[in-house]
Amino acid sequence: MIKVVKFGGSSLANAEQFKKVKDIIKSDSSRRFVVPSAPGKRFSADTKVTDMLYACYKLAEEDSDFDDTLKAIHDRYQEIIDGLSLKASLDDAFETIKKDFKAHAGREYAASRGEYLNGMLMAEYLGFPFLDSAEFIFFNEDGTFDAEKTNATLSKKLAGMQNAVIPGFYGSLPNGRVKTFSRGGSDITGSIVARAVQANLYENWTDVSGCLVTDPRIVENPKVIDVITYRELRELAYMGFNVLHEDAIFPVRTAGIPINIRNTNSPKDPGTLIVENTSRKPGFTITGVAGKKGFTAINVEKDMMNAEIGFGRRLLQAFEDNGISFEHMPSGIDTMTVVVHQTEFEAKEQTVLAEIHKLCNPDSIDISTDIALIAVVGRGMKSNRGVAARIFSALDRASINIRMIDQGSSELNIIIGVSNTDFEDAINVIYHAFVQ
Ligand code: ASP
């Protein structure tokens, strides 16, 4: 059994957190490969080390004095060193960083030092070897991730190792310069390492006990999802569900490795298991509810539209020509509705409408704005009658008007449009219709 364990910034924010992490790793010898983030926030008003590094490098880039800012970053690490009584000194590393900043080594190099330094401390603290990700994680010249070269090099290196600490978030370009993934990218590194060692499980340790059925800012204390499929997660992520970097899914998904979201501050909680497929039924029929505000629906009507070949294509062309992507397209016999992001549409509204007139010659165009979309997602809907009925009667009881309905043929989700002002209430009543 091999597990790759990735720890997020809040799990490594200070010495106390490092101790919890060590306990977790040492309690299970299959937790062999460790991917740390940079130290995150110790309290809510705190600043993440990554953000401190960006700010510090900005000064360096402007050739302003950055000594104090860099010292504040050094202090964050020194606090960890002292708290853990480590022998390490980062004095030399910070001298190098200072020199590199003065030589304008790059914003991404700057940000990557957060993970690099944290990885060094973690390696010493655990007694595991440290690998510099710049030597094992590769990007192409155009900045895209080079999955195959990385996998070949990393799997060869790790095959001979019992344990290793591999810092998250960065790698290198063909010219040797450091390049980072986008923010939150240590999740991706963890996934890449899991693929390289053909892990049985990729554990992603954070500060929540898994993915929640819905947004805790809208529903008080929502339940945790025990098992979710990659496809369900994708549907929910699209609606703003934010647990894992989107690009972290691909490497493990293709290798058939499940991801387990776990809580460093509550390590006994089983968390959420993200899998390709499962026979396990979701606990509440639905898996999750998520949504977003700020959509516009353009409703186009034309008598005998159903007999007019190419109508839909021409309608969408009006949006494509203006660089607007459409989110949904429910249709009737003589009507077609295109749902788009309100802000994106507003800027080009009149040009799009003129083009619809020109291309489609409709009888009428009607625009509804301030729509919120809610996705009720769940693999359990397919085999269960009455899911839609439960959603709609719950909304009816709460006197919430439904402005749009869209169910994909996959039966994996039902999308409901309501007014922006009804959004929070609608999420609440849908959640409580399924989770008692
Ligand atoms: N430290 C980086 C960030 O704050 C990467 C990560 O934590 O995943 O975005």
CSV table of N, CA and C and ligand atoms in Angstrom, one decimal, residues 6 8-9 37-38 48 50 115 169 182-187, ligand 1:
chain,number,residue,atom,x,y,z
A,6,LYS,N,-0.7,15.1,0.6
A,6,LYS,CA,-0.5,16.5,0.4
A,6,LYS,C,-1.1,17.3,1.5
A,8,GLY,N,-2.1,21.1,2.8
A,8,GLY,CA,-2.3,22.5,2.4
A,8,GLY,C,-1.7,23.5,3.3
A,9,GLY,N,-1.7,24.8,3.0
A,9,GLY,CA,-1.1,25.8,3.7
A,9,GLY,C,-1.5,25.9,5.1
A,37,SER,N,2.5,22.3,0.9
A,37,SER,CA,2.3,23.7,0.4
A,37,SER,C,3.2,24.6,1.2
A,38,ALA,N,3.1,25.9,0.9
A,38,ALA,CA,3.8,26.9,1.7
A,38,ALA,C,3.0,27.2,3.0
A,48,LYS,N,-0.8,34.6,3.8
A,48,LYS,CA,-0.1,33.4,3.4
A,48,LYS,C,1.3,33.8,2.9
A,50,THR,N,2.9,32.6,0.5
A,50,THR,CA,3.0,32.8,-1.0
A,50,THR,C,2.6,34.3,-1.3
A,115,GLU,N,7.0,26.9,-1.0
A,115,GLU,CA,6.9,25.4,-0.9
A,115,GLU,C,8.3,24.8,-0.7
A,169,PHE,N,3.4,22.8,-6.1
A,169,PHE,CA,3.2,24.1,-6.7
A,169,PHE,C,4.2,24.5,-7.9
A,182,SER,N,-1.0,27.3,-11.4
A,182,SER,CA,-1.8,28.4,-10.9
A,182,SER,C,-2.1,28.3,-9.4
A,183,ARG,N,-2.6,29.3,-8.8
A,183,ARG,CA,-2.8,29.3,-7.3
A,183,ARG,C,-3.5,28.0,-6.9
A,184,GLY,N,-3.1,27.5,-5.7
A,184,GLY,CA,-3.6,26.2,-5.2
A,184,GLY,C,-3.0,25.0,-5.9
A,185,GLY,N,-1.9,25.2,-6.7
A,185,GLY,CA,-1.4,24.2,-7.5
A,185,GLY,C,-0.7,23.1,-6.8
A,186,SER,N,-0.4,23.1,-5.5
A,186,SER,CA,0.2,22.0,-4.8
A,186,SER,C,-0.7,20.8,-4.9
A,187,ASP,N,-2.0,21.0,-5.0
A,187,ASP,CA,-2.9,19.9,-5.3
A,187,ASP,C,-2.5,19.1,-6.5
B,1,ASP,N1,1.1,28.1,-2.0
B,1,ASP,C1,0.4,28.2,-3.3
B,1,ASP,C2,-0.9,29.1,-3.1
B,1,ASP,O1,-1.1,29.7,-2.1
B,1,ASP,C3,0.1,26.8,-3.8
B,1,ASP,C4,-0.8,26.0,-2.9
B,1,ASP,O2,-0.9,26.2,-1.7
B,1,ASP,O3,-1.4,25.0,-3.4
B,1,ASP,O4,-1.6,29.2,-4.1
